[in-house]
Structures are given as C-alpha cells and as structure tokens.
PDB file of C-alpha atoms in Angstrom:
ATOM      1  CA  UNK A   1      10.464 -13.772   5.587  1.00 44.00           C
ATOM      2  CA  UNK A   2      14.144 -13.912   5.396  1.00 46.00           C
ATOM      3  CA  UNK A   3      15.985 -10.602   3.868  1.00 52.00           C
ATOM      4  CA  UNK A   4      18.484 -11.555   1.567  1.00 57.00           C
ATOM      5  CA  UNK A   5      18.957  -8.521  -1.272  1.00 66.00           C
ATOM      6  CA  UNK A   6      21.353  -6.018   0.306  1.00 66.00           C
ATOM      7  CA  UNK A   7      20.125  -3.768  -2.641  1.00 66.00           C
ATOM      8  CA  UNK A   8      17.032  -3.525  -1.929  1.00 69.00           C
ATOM      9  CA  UNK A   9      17.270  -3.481   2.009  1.00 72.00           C
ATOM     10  CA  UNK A  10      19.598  -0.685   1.400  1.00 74.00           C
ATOM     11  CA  UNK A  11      17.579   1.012  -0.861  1.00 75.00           C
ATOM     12  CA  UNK A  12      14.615   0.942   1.511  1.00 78.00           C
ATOM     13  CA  UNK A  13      16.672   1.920   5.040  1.00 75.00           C
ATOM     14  CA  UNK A  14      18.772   4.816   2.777  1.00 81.00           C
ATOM     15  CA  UNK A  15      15.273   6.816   2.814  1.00 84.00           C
ATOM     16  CA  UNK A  16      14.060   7.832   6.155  1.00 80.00           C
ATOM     17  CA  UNK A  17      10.982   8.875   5.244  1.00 88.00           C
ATOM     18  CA  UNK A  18       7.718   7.707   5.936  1.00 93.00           C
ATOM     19  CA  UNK A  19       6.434   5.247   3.467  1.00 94.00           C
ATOM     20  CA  UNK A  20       3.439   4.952   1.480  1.00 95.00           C
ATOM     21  CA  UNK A  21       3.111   1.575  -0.471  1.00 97.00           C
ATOM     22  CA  UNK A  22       0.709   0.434  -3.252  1.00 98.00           C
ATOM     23  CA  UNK A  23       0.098  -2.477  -5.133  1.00 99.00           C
ATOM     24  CA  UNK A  24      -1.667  -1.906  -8.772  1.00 98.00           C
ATOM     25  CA  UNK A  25      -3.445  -5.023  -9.545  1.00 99.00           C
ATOM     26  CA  UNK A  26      -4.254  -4.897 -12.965  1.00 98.00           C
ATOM     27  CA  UNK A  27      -6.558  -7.148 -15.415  1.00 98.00           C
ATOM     28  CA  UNK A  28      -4.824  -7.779 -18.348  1.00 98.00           C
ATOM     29  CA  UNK A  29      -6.957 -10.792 -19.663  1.00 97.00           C
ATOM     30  CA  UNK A  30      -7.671 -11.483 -23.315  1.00 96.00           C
ATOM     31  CA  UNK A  31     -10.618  -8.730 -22.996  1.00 94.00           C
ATOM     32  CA  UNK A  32      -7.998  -5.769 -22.631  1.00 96.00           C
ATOM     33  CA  UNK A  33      -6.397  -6.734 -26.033  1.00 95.00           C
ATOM     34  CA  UNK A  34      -5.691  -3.360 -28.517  1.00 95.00           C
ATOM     35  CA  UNK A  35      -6.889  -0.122 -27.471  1.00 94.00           C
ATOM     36  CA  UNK A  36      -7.420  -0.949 -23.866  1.00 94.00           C
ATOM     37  CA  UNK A  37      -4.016  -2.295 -22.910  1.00 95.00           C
ATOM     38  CA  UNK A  38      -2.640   0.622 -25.085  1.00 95.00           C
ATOM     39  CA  UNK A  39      -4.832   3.079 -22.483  1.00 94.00           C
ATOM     40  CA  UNK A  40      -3.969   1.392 -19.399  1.00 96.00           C
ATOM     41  CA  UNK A  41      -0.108   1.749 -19.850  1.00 95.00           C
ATOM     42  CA  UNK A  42      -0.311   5.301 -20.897  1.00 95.00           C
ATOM     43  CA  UNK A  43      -2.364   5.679 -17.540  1.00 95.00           C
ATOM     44  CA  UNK A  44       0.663   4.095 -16.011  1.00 96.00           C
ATOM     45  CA  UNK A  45       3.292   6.422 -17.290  1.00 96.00           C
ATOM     46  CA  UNK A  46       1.669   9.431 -16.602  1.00 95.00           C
ATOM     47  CA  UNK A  47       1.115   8.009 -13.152  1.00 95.00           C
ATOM     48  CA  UNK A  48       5.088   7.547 -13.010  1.00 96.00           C
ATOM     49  CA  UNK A  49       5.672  11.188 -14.470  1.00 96.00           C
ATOM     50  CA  UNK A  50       2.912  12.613 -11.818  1.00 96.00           C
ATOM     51  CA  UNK A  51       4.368  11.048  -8.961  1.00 96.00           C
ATOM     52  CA  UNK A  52       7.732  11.934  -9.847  1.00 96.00           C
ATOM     53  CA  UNK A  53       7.308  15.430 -10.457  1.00 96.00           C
ATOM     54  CA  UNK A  54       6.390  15.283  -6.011  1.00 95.00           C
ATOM     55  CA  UNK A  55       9.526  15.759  -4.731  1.00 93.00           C
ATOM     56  CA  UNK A  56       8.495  14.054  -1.137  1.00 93.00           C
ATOM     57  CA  UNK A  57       5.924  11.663  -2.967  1.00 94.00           C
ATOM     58  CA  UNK A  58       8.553  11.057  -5.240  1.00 93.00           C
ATOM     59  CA  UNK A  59      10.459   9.673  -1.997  1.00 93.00           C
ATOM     60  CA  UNK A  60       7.628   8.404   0.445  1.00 95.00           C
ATOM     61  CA  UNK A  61       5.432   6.036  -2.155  1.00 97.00           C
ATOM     62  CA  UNK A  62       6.481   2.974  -3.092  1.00 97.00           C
ATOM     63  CA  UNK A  63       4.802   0.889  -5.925  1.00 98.00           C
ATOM     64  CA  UNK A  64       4.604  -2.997  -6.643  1.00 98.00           C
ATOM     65  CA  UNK A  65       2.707  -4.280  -9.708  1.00 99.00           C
ATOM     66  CA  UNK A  66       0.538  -7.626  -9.631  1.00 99.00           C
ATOM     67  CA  UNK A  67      -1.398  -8.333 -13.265  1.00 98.00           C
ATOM     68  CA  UNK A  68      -3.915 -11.334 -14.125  1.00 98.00           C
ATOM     69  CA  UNK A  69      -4.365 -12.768 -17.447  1.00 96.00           C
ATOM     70  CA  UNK A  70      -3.912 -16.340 -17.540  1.00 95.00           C
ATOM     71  CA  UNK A  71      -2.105 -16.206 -14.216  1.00 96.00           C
ATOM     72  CA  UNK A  72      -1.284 -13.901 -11.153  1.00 98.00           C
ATOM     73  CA  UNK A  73       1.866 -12.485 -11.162  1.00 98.00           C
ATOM     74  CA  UNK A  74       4.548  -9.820 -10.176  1.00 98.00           C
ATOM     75  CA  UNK A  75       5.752  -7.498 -12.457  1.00 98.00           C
ATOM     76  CA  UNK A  76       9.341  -5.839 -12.457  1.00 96.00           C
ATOM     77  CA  UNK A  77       8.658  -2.529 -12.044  1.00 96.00           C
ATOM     78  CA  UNK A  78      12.488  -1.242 -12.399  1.00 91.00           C
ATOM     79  CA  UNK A  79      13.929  -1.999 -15.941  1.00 87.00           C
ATOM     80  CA  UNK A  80      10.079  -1.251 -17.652  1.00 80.00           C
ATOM     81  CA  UNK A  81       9.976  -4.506 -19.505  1.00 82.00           C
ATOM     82  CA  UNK A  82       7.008  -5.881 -17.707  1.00 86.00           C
ATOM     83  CA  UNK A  83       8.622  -9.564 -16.857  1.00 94.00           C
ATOM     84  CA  UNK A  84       7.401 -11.255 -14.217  1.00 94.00           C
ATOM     85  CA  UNK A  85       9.539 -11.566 -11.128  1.00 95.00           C
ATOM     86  CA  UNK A  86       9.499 -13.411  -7.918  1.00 93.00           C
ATOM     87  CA  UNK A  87       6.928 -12.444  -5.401  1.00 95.00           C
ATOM     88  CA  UNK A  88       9.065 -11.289  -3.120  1.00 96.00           C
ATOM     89  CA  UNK A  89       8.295  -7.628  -1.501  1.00 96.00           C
ATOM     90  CA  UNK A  90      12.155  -6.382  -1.206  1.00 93.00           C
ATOM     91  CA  UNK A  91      11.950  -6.321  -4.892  1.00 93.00           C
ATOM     92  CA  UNK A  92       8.660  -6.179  -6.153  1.00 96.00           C
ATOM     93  CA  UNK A  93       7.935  -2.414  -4.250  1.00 96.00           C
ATOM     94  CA  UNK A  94      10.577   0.510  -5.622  1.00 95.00           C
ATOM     95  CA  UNK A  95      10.296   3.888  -4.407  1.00 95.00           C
ATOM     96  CA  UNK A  96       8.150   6.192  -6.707  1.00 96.00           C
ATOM     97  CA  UNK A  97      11.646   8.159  -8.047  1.00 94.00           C
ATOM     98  CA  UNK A  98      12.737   4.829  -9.868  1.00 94.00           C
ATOM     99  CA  UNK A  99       9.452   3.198 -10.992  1.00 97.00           C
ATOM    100  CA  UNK A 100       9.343   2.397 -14.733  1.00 96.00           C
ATOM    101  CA  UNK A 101       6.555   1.570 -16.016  1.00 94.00           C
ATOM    102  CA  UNK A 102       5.853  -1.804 -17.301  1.00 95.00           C
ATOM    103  CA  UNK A 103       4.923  -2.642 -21.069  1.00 94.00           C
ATOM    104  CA  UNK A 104       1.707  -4.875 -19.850  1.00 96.00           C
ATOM    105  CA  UNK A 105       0.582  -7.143 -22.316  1.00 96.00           C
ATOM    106  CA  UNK A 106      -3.279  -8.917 -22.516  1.00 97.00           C
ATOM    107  CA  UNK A 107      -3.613 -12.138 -23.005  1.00 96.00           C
ATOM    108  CA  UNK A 108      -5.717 -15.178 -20.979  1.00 97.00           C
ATOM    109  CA  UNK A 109      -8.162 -15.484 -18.652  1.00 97.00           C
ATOM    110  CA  UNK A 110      -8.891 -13.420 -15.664  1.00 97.00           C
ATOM    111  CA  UNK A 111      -7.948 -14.932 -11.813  1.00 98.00           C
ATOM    112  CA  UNK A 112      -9.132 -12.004 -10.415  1.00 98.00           C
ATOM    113  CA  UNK A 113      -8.950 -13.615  -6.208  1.00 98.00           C
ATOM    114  CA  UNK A 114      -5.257 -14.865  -6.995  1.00 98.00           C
ATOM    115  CA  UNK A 115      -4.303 -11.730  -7.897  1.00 99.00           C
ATOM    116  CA  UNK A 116      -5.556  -9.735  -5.097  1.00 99.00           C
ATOM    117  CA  UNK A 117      -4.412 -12.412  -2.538  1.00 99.00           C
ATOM    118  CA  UNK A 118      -0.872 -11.803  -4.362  1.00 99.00           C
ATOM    119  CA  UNK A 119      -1.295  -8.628  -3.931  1.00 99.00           C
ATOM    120  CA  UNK A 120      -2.374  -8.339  -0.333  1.00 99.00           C
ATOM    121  CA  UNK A 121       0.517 -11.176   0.410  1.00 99.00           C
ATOM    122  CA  UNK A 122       3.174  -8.633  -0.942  1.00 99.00           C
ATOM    123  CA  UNK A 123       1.900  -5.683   1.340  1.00 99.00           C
ATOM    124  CA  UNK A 124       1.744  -7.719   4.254  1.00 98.00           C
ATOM    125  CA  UNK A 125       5.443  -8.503   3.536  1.00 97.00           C
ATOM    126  CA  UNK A 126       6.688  -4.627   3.338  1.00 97.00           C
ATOM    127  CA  UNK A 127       4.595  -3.688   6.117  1.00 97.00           C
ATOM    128  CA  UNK A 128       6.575  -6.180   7.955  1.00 96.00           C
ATOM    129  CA  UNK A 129       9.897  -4.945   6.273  1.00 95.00           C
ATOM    130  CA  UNK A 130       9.042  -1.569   7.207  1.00 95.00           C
ATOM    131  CA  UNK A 131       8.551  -2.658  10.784  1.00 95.00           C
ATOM    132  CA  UNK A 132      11.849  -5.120  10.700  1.00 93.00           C
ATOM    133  CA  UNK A 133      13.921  -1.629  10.032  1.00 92.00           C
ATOM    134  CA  UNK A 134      12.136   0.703  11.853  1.00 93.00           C
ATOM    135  CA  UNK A 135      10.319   2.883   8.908  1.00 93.00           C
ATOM    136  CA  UNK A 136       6.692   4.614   9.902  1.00 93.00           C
ATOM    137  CA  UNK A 137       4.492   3.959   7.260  1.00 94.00           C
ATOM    138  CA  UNK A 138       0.765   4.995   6.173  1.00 94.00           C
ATOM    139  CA  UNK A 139      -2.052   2.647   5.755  1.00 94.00           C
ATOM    140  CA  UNK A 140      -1.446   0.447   2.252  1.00 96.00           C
ATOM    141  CA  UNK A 141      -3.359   1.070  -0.714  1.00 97.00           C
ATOM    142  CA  UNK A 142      -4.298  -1.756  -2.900  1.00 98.00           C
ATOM    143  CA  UNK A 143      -5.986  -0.802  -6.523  1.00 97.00           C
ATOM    144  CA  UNK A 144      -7.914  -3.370  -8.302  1.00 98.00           C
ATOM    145  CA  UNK A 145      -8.716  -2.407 -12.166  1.00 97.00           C
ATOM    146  CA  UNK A 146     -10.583  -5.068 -14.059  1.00 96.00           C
ATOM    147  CA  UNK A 147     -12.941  -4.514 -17.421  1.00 92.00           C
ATOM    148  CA  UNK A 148     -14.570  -8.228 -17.188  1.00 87.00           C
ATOM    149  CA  UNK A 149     -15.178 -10.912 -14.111  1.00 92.00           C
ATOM    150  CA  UNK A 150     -13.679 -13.333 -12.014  1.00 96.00           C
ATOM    151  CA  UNK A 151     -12.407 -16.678 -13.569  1.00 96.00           C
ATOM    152  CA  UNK A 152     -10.857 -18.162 -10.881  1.00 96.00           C
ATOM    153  CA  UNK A 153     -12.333 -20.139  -8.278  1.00 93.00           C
ATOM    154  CA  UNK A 154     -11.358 -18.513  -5.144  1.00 91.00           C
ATOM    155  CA  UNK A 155     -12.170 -15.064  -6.052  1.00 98.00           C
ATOM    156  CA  UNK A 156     -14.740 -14.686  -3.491  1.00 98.00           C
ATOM    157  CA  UNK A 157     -12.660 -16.294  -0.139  1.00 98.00           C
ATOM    158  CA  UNK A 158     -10.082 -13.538  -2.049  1.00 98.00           C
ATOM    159  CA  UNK A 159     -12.436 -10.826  -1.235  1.00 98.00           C
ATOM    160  CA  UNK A 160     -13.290 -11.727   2.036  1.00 98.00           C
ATOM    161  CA  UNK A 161      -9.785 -11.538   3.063  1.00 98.00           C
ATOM    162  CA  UNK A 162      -9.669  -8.011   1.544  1.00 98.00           C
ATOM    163  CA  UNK A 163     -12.475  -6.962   3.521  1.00 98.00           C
ATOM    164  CA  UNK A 164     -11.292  -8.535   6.616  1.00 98.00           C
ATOM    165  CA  UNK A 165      -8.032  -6.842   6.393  1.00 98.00           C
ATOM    166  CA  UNK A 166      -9.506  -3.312   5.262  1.00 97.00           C
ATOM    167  CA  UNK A 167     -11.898  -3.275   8.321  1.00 96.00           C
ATOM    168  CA  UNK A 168      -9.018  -4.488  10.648  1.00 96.00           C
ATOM    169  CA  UNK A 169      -6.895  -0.883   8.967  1.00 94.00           C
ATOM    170  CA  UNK A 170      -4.662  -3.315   7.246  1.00 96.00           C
ATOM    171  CA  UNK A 171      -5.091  -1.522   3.546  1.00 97.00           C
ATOM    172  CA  UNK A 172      -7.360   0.366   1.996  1.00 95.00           C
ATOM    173  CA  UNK A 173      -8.775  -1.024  -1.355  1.00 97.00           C
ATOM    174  CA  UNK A 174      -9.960   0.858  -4.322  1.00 96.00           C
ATOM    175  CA  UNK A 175     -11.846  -1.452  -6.684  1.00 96.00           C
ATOM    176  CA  UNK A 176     -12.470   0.216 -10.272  1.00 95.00           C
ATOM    177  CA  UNK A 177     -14.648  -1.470 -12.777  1.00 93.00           C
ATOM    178  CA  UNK A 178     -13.834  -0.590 -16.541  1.00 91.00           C
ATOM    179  CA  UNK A 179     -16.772   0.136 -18.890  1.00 86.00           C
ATOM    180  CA  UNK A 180     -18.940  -3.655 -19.151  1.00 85.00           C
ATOM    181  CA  UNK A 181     -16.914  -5.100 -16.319  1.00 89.00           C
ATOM    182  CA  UNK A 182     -19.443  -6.788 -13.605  1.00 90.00           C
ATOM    183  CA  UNK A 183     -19.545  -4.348 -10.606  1.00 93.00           C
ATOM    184  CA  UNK A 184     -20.872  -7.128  -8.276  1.00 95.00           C
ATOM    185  CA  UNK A 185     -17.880  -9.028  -8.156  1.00 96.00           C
ATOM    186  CA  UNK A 186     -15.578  -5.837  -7.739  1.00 96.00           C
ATOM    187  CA  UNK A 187     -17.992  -4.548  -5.061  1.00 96.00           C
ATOM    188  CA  UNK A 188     -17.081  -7.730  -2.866  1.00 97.00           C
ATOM    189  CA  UNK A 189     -13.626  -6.619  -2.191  1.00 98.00           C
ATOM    190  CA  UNK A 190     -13.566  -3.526  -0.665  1.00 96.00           C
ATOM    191  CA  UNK A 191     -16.035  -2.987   3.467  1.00 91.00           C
ATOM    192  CA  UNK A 192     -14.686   0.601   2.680  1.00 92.00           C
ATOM    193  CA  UNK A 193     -16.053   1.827  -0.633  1.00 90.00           C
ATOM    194  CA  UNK A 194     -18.679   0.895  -3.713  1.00 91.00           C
ATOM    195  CA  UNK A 195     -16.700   0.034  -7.057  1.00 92.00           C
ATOM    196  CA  UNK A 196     -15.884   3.319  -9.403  1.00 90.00           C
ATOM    197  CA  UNK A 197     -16.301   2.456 -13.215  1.00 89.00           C
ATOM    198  CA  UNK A 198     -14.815   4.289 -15.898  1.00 89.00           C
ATOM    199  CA  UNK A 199     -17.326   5.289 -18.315  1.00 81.00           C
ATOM    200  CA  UNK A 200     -14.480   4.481 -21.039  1.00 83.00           C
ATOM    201  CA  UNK A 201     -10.812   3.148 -21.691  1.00 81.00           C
ATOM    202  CA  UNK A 202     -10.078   6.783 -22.286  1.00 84.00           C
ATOM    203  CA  UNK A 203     -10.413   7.470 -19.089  1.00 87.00           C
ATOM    204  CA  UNK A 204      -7.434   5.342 -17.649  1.00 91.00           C
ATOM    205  CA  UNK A 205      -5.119   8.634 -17.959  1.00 89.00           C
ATOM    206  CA  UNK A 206      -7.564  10.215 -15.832  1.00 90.00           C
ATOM    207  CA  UNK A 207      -7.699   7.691 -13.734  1.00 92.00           C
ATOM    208  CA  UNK A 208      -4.067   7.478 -12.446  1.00 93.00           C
ATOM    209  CA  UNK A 209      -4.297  11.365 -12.300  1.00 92.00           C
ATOM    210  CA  UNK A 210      -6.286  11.236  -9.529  1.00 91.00           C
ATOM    211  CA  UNK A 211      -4.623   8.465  -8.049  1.00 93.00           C
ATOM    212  CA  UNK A 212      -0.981  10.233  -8.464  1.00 93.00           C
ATOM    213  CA  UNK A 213      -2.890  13.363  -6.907  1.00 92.00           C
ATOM    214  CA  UNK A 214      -4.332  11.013  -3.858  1.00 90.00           C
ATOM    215  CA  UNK A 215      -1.306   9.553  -3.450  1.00 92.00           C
ATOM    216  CA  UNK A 216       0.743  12.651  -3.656  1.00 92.00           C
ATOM    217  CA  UNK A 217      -1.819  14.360  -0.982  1.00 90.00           C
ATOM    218  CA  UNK A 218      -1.287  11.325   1.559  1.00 90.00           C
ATOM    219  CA  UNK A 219       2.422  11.331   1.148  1.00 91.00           C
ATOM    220  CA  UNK A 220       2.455  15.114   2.272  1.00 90.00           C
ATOM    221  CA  UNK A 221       0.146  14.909   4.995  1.00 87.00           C
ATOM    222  CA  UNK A 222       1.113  14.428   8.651  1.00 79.00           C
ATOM    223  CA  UNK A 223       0.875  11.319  10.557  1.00 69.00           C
ATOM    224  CA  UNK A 224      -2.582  11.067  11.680  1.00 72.00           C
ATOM    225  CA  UNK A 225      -4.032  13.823   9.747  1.00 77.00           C
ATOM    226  CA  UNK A 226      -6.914  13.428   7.695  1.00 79.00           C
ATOM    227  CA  UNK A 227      -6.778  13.423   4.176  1.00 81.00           C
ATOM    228  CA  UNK A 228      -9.150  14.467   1.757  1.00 78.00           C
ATOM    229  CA  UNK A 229      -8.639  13.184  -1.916  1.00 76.00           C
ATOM    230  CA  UNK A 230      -9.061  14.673  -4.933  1.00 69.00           C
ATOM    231  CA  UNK A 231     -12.799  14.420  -6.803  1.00 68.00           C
ATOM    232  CA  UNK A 232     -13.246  11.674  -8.630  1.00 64.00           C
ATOM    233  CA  UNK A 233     -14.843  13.255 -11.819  1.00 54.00           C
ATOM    234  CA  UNK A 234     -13.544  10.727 -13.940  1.00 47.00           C
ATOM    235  CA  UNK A 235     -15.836   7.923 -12.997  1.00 49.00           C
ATOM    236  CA  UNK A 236     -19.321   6.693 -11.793  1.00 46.00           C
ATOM    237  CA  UNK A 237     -19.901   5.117  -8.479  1.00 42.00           C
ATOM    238  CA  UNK A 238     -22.153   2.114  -8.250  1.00 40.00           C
ATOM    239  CA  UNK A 239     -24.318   2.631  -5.129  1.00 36.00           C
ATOM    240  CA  UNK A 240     -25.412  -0.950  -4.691  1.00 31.00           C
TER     241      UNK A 240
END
C-alpha cells in the first residue's frame, strides 16, 4: 500500500519504540441499544485513561477501532466523534497517548466476518508499515466483542482466516461473548483460546481493565519474553 499522510508516517517513525497494535472490533448492532452501548463506551474510556496513565504503554500500543452494525467500518479514533473513516492503517491506528475514545452508537444488523476481515486487513497493513520503516513490533492483538450472532454471510470463511493467521503467529485473537450472545460462532475465530463471556454489560469496565493491564504488561516486557496476563475474573470461559 502506498504511504501518502506525512502526518501519520511521521507520527509513527517519531517513536522508536517497539510497537504493540490492536484492533477493537466491536458489535454495535441494534441489540446493544441503551444501557449496553452506554457500558461499552465507558469500558472504552477507562481503557484510554488506563493505558495512558503507562508511560511506555502509553508510547508502544497503538489502537484502531472497527464496529459492525449495519455495516463494517473504521472508526476515527483521534477527534472522539466516532465517524467512520477510510480503512486505511496510517490513520486508523494512533498511538495509545492520543487515542480518544469514540462515542459508538447501535444501530443495524450484525456482519460479524466483515468486520473481523476489516479488522485483520488493517493489521496486516501496519505490520507492513512497521516493517516499511524499520519499527520491531509484538505479535497483534485483535478483540472481538459481540452480545448477539453473525448476520453476514461470510462470517465463517472470516473465521477461518483468523485462525489461519493466529496459528501462522500473525495475531492473537480474543473473542468475548456478552451475556446471551451465541458462543459457537465466537468460538470459531480464535485456534488460540475458547470465547470469554461477560456475565453482564456491567462488566465492560472490567473488561478493558484487564485488557489495559494485558496490554500494559506486553508493552513492558522484553522481546521474546513471556508474558503472563492478568486473571480474568471478570468473565466465564466456555470450554466447548
């Protein structure tokens, strides 16, 4: 892909540190409508704050924003006014020290495999930034949050391609199922790791808690160090 923002190439080759990227890819279908849109972008701004308050996390991740309801798209992630932008991975990822969070809005249906392919699209496209300009990075992180099913028809050629690429070390996805959402589906996109689910919408805040914390613990660890993440008390796991 062809660079052509100076901002943002300059923004990402002004940092020398090593870079940890993650796309949220967030359901916000009709079904997340009053409380649990309300809950999920509280979640997100204490994710900003947490991250922030990491001085080298604050530096070393770098977020991008993908929602579904009605359609798959990016979401600015620098003015905090949740428009979609341009898929485009110079833009869509900013450093954790100048993310504003989105106001996310629910409405539509929910095409679930679109957004994950958008998603893993974007991620390819930084990795390949990063590697353009000469930046280390550590494995991607993508983290899929949905409270219903798929609606689109290529959800599950979606999650294959998610699987492929997390066995091949390309990312490592997190799927999270929220309170009546259908585990089976989210259990399809991830070779790595069974679906979490969140017991309640009240739990979003502790949610991105532990992912600021996981985040936060990768972005201060060593290259090829192990990492062991935080507990995560806030949800159950779905063995199947």
């Amino acid at each position: 892909m062809e660079e052509t923002n100076p901002f943002a190439i300059a923004e990402l080759v002004d940092n020398p540190e090593q870079r940890c990227p993650v796309v949220l890819v967030l359901d916000t279908s009709r079904s997340m409508q009053g409380k649990a849109i309300d809950e999920l972008n509280a979640g997100i701004r204490q994710f900003a704050d947490d991250l922030k308050a990491d001085s080298l996390a604050s530096l070393r991740v770098e977020v991008a924003i993908v929602t579904f309801g009605g359609n798959a798209q990016a979401i600015d992630v620098r003015q905090g006014h949740g428009a979609a932008i341009a898929p485009d991975p110079a833009v869509a990822f900013v450093p954790a020290d100048t993310f504003s969070p989105p106001a996310l809005r629910a409405d539509g249906g929910t095409p679930m495999g679109d957004a994950v392919n958008l998603g893993l699209d974007l991620l390819r496209g930084r990795k390949a930034m990063y590697k353009n300009h000469g930046i280390p990075y550590f494995r991607p992180w993508l983290f899929l949050i949905s409270d219903g099913e798929p609606t689109d028809q290529n959800w599950s050629a979606a999650a294959d391609q998610a699987r492929l690429e997390e066995s091949l070390k390309g990312v490592s996805v997190f799927p999270i199922g929220v309170e009546k959402a259908d585990m089976g589906p989210l259990a399809m996109f991830s070779s790595q790791r069974s679906p979490a689910k969140l017991t309640s919408i009240g739990e979003f805040q502790s949610l991105f808690r532990w992912l600021s914390g996981s985040l936060s613990a990768v972005a201060n660890s060593r290259p090829g160090e192990t990492v062991t993440l935080p507990n995560a008390g806030w949800a159950q796991i779905d063995p199947s």
